[in-house]
XYZ file of C-alpha atoms in Angstrom:
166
model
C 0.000 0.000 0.000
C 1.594 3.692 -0.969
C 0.965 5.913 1.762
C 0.856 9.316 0.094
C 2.223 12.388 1.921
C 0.476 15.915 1.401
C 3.360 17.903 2.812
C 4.383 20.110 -0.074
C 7.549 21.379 2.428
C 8.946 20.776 5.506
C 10.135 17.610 7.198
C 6.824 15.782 6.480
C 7.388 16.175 2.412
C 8.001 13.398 0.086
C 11.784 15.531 -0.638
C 12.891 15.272 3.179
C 12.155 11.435 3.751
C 15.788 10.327 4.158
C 16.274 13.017 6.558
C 12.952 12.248 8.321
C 13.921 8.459 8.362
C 17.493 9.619 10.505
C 15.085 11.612 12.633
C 13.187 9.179 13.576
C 16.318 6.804 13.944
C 17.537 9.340 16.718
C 14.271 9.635 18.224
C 13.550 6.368 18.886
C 17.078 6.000 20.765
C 15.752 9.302 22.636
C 13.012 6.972 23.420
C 14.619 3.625 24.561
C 16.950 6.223 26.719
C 14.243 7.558 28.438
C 12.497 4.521 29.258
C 15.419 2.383 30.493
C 15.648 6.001 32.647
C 11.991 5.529 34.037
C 12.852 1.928 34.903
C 16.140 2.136 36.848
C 14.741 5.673 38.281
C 11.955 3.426 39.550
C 13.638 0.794 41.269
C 16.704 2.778 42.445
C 13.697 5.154 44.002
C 12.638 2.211 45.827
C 15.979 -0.056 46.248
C 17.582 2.687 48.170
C 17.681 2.163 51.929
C 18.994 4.966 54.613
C 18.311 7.995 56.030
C 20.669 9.733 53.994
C 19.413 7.822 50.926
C 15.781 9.121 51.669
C 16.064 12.584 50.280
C 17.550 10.743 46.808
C 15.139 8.039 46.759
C 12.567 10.935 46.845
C 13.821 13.100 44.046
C 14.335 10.040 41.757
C 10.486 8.946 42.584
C 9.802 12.168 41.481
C 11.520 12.626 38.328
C 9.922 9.071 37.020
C 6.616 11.165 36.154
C 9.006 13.413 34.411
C 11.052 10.876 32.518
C 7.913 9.232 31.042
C 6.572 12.544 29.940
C 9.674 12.606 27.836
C 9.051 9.194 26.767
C 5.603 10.144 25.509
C 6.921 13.161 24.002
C 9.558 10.988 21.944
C 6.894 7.867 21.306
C 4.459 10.915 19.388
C 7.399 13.103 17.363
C 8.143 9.503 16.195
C 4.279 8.420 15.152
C 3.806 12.262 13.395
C 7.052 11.407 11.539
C 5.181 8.344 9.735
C 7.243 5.870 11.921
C 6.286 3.248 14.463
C 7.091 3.631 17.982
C 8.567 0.301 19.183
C 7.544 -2.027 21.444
C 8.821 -4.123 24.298
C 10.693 -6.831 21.555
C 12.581 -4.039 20.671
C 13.980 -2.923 23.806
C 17.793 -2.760 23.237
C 19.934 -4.899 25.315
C 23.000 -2.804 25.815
C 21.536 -1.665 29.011
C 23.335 1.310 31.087
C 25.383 -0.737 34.148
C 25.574 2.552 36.282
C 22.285 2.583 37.597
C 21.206 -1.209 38.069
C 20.484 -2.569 41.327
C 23.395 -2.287 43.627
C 23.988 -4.869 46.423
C 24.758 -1.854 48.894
C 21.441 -0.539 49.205
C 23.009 2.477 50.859
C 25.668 3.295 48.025
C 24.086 6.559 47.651
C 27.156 7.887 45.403
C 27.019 5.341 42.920
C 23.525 5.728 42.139
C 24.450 9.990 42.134
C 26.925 8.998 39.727
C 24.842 6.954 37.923
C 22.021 10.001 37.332
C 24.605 12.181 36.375
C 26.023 9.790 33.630
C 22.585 9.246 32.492
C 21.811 12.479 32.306
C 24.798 13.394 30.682
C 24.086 11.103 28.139
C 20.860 12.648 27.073
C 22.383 15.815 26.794
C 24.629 14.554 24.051
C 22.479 12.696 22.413
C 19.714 15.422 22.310
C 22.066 17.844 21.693
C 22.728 15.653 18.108
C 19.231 15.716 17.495
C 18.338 19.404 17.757
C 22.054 19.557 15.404
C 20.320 17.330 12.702
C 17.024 18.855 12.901
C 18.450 22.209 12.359
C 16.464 24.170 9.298
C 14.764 21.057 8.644
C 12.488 19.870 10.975
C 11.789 23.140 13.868
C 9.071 21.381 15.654
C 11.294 18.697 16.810
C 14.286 20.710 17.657
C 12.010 22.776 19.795
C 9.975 20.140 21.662
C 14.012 18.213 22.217
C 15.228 22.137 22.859
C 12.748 21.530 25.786
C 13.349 18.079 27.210
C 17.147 18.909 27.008
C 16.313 21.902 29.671
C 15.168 19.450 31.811
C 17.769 16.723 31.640
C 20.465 19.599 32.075
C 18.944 20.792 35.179
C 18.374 16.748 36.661
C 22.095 16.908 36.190
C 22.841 20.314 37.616
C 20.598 18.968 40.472
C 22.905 15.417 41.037
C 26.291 17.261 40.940
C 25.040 19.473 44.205
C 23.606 16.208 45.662
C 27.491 14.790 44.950
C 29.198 17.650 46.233
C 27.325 16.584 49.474
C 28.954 13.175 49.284
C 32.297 13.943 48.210
């Protein structure tokens, strides 16, 4: 079946599907990052034991809602795009080893550290989107323009929560 495309300009036009196809690529990557961020923001939330771990365990509970609006965010660029959000089959298996379950419970720093690597990985990579969506594609640079406000301040947030610790 031809799907036919009534974008005369813009990233939605017949003329920018190879760039719309690398969009999408990036996107869904954006995607997988933020939900394998929801999950291990999730369980560290709840893994972490200690009163000095309670304040962490809190902010990480919190930022789940947060994480999963960027997941959304990601899973509907990709559908208006004229791709297919993935599902669970999918789910890449090079999975981040900073932030899975620790057998200290308490190990507050690692699981700082392990935020601020994950954060700082989002920056780059949605740093690389809003690059290739430059003068192409303006609605996704601004929503990612967005989403990479809040992963820089998450990470902003977890270096004064190290400084603590350190």
């Amino acid at each position: 079946m031809t799907v036919t495309h009534h974008a005369s300009a813009g990233i939605l036009s017949d003329q920018n599907a190879a760039k719309r196809e690398e969009i999408v690529e990036l996107l869904t990557t954006a995607y997988w990052m933020e939900v394998e961020t929801v999950t291990n923001y999730l369980q560290q939330s709840i893994n972490l034991d200690g009163i000095r771990a309670k304040e962490i365990a809190t902010d990480l509970g919190e930022d789940v809602g947060e994480e999963l609006g960027h997941a959304k965010q990601f899973a509907n660029r990709i559908k208006e795009l004229y791709g297919t959000v993935p599902g669970s089959a999918d789910f890449p298996k090079d999975f981040d080893a900073s932030l899975q379950p620790n057998d200290d419970p308490t190990d507050v720093v690692s699981v700082i550290k392990g935020v601020i690597d994950a954060e700082s990985g989002a920056i780059s990579h949605y740093t690389r989107i809003i690059e290739a969506t430059d003068g192409v594609d303006w609605a996704t640079q601004d929503m990612v323009i967005e989403i990479l406000r809040d992963e820089e301040g998450h990470m902003r947030t977890y270096e004064r929560y190290l400084r603590e610790y350190v």
